[in-house]
Short mmCIF file of C-alpha atoms in Angstrom, two decimals:
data_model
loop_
_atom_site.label_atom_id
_atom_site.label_comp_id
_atom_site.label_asym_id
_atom_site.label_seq_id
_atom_site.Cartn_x
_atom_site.Cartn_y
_atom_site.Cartn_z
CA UNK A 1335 0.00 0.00 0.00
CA UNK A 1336 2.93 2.22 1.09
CA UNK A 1337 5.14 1.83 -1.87
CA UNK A 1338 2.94 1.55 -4.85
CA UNK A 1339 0.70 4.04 -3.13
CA UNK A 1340 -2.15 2.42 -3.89
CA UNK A 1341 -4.44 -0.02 -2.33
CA UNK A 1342 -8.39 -0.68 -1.38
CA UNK A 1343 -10.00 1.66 0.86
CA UNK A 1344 -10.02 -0.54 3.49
CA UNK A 1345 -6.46 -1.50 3.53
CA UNK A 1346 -5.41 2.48 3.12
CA UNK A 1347 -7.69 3.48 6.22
CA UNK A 1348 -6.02 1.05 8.01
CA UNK A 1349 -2.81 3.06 7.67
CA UNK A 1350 -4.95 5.91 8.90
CA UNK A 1351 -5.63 3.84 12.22
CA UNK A 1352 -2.28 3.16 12.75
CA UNK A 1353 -1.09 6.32 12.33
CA UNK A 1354 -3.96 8.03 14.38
CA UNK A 1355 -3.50 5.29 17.08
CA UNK A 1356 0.84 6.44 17.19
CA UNK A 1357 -0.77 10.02 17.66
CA UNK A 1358 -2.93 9.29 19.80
CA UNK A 1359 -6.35 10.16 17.98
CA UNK A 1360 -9.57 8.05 18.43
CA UNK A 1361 -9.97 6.80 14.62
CA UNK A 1362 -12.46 4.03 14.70
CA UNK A 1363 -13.03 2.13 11.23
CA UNK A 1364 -16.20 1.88 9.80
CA UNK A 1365 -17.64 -1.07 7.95
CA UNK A 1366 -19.83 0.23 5.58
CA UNK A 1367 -21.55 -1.31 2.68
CA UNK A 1368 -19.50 -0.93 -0.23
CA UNK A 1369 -16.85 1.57 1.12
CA UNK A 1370 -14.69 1.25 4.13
CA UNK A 1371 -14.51 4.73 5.90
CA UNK A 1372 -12.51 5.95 9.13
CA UNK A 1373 -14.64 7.52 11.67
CA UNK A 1374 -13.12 10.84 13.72
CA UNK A 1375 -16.02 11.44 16.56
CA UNK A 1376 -15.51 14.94 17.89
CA UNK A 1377 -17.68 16.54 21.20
CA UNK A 1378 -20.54 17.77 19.08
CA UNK A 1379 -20.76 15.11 16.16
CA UNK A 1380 -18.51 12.54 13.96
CA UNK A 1381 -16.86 13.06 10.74
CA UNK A 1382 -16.16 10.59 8.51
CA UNK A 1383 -12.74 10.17 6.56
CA UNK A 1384 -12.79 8.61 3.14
CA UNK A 1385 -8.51 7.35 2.88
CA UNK A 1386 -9.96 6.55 -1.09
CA UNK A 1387 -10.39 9.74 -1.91
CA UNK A 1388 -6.84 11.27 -0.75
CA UNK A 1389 -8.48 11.65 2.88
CA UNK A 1390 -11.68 13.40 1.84
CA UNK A 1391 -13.64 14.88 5.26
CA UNK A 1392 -17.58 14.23 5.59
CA UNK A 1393 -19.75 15.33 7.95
CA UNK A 1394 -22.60 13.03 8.91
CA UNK A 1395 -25.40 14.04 6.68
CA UNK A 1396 -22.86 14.48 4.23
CA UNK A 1397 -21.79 10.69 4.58
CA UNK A 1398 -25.83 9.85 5.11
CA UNK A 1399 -26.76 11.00 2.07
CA UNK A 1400 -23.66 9.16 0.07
CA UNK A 1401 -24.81 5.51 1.25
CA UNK A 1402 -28.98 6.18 0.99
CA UNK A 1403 -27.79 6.97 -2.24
CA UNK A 1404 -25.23 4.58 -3.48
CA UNK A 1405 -26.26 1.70 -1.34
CA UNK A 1406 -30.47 2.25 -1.17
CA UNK A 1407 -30.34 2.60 2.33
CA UNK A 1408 -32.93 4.22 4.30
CA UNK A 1409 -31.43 7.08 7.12
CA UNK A 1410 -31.81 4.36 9.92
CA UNK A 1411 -30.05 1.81 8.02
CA UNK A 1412 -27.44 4.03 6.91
CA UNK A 1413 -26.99 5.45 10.61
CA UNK A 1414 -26.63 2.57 11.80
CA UNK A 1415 -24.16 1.10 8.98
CA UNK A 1416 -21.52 4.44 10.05
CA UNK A 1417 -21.62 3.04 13.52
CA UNK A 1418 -17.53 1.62 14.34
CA UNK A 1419 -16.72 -1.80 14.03
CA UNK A 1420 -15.04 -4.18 15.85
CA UNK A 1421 -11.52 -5.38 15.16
CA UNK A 1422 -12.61 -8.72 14.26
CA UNK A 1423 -15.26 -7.09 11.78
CA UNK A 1424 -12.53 -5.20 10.11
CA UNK A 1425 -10.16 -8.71 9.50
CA UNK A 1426 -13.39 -10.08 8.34
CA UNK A 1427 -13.99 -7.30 6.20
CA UNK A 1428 -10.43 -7.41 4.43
CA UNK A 1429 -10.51 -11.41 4.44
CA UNK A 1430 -13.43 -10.99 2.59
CA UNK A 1431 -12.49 -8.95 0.35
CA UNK A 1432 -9.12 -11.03 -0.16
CA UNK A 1433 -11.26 -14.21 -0.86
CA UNK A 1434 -13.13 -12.59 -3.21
CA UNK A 1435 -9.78 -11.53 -5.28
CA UNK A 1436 -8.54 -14.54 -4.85
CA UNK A 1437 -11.58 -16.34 -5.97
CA UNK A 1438 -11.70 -14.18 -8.85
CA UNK A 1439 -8.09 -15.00 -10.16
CA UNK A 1440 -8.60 -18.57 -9.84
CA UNK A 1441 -5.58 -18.25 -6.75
CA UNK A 1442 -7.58 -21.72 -5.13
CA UNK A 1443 -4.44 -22.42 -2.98
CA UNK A 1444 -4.11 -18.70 -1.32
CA UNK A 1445 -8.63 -18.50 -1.10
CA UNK A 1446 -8.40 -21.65 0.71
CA UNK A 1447 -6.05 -20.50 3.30
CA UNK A 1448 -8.62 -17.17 3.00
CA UNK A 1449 -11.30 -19.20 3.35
CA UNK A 1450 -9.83 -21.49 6.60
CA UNK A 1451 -9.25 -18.24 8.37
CA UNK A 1452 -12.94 -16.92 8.29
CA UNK A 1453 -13.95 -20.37 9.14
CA UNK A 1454 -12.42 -19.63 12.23
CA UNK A 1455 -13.81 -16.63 12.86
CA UNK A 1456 -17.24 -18.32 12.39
CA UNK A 1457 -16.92 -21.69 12.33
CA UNK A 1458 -21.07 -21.68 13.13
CA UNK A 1459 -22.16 -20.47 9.63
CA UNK A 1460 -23.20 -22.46 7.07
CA UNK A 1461 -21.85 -19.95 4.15
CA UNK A 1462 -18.52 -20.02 5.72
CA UNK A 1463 -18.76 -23.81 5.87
CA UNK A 1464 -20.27 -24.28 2.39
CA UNK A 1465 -17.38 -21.93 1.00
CA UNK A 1466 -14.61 -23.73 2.49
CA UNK A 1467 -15.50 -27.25 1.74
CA UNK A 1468 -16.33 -25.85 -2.25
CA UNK A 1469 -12.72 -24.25 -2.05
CA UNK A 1470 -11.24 -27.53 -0.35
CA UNK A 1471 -12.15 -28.86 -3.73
CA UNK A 1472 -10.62 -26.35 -5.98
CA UNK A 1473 -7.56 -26.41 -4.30
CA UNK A 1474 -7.02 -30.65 -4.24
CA UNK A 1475 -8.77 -31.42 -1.33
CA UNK A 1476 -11.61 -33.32 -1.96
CA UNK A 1477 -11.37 -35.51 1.24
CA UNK A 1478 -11.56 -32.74 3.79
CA UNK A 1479 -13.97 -31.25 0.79
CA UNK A 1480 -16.26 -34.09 0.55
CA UNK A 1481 -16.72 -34.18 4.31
CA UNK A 1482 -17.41 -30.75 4.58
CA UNK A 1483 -20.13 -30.44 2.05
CA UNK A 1484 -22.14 -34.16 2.63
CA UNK A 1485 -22.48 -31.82 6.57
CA UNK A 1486 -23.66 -28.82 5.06
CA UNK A 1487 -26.17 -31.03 2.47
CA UNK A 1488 -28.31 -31.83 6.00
CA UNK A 1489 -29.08 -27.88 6.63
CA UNK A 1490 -28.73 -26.39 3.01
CA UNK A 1491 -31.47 -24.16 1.65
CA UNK A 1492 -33.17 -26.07 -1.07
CA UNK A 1493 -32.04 -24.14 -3.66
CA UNK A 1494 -28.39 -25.27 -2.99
CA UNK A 1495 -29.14 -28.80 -3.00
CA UNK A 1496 -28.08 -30.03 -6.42
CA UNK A 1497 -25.18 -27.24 -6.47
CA UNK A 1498 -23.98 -29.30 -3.37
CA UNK A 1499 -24.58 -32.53 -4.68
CA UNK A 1500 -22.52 -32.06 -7.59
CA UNK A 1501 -20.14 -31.25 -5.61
CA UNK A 1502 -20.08 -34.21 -3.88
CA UNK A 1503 -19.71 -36.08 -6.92
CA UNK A 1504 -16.91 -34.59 -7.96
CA UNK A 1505 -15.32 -35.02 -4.70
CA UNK A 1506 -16.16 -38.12 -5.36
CA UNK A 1507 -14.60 -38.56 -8.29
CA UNK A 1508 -11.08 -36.75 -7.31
CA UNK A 1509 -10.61 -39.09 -4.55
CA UNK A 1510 -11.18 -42.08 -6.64
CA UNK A 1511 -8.34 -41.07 -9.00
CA UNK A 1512 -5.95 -41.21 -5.62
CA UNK A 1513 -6.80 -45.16 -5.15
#
């Protein structure tokens, strides 16, 4: 990010932090649909710092009126969507974000280690579950893989049942080319 000087919003606001934490500032990160904004809250109200847009300052209605806008929020939702999140939001956020590139590019190796790491951040949810044993396929794994998705076949919304089962046939099919 540094070097290049470039980078997504999120990982350029999370210089910000850093650097407001060394100063001592209360920067807060914001998860917000679509753009990841730092949050300065003052005595009277916050304002909202966009690191995307060379550090761009909003005011509240300012940044209100962006995400009804480009996100279809209504005022509540939008309020409550500028509200600061939680470490583990943020590394959720960027992981994310990461599996999505890497998911993108075909990387199946890197998006499974992607994909292993928000398992573990909710190892309760069946997307995160459905996504890594899917990945554990793509990247050569079809034991762990197969496993992974005959569990999430027994609580799968119906419209994900012959996506799954597929799956599980080509799972299948991998390991039988190991014997």
């Amino acid at each position: 990010v540094i070097e290049p000087r470039r980078g997504i919003p999120i990982s350029l606001s999370l210089l910000y932090l850093a650097v407001a934490d060394r100063a001592g500032l209360g920067l807060k990160g914001v998860c917000a649909p679509g753009h990841f904004l730092t949050r300065f809250d003052t005595l009277h109200k916050p304002y909202f710092i966009d690191a995307y847009q060379q550090g761009a300052v909003h005011t509240m209605a300012e940044t209100l009126e962006r995400l009804m806008s480009e996100q279809e929020l209504t005022r509540a939702e939008a309020r409550q969507a500028l509200e600061p999140s939680s470490p583990r939001a943020i590394v959720v956020r960027m992981l994310n974000n990461l599996k999505a590139i890497t998911a993108r590019t075909e990387d199946w190796r890197l998006c499974y280690k992607v994909q292993t790491r928000l398992l573990a951040l909710h190892p309760a949810q069946y997307n995160e579950r459905r996504d890594w044993g899917l990945i554990a396929l793509k990247s050569g794994r079809p034991g762990p893989a197969l496993t992974m998705i005959e569990q999430c076949l027994k609580t799968c919304p119906e419209d994900e049942q012959q996506v799954l089962h597929d799956h599980v046939r080509l799972a299948r099919s991998a390991l039988a080319q190991f014997n």
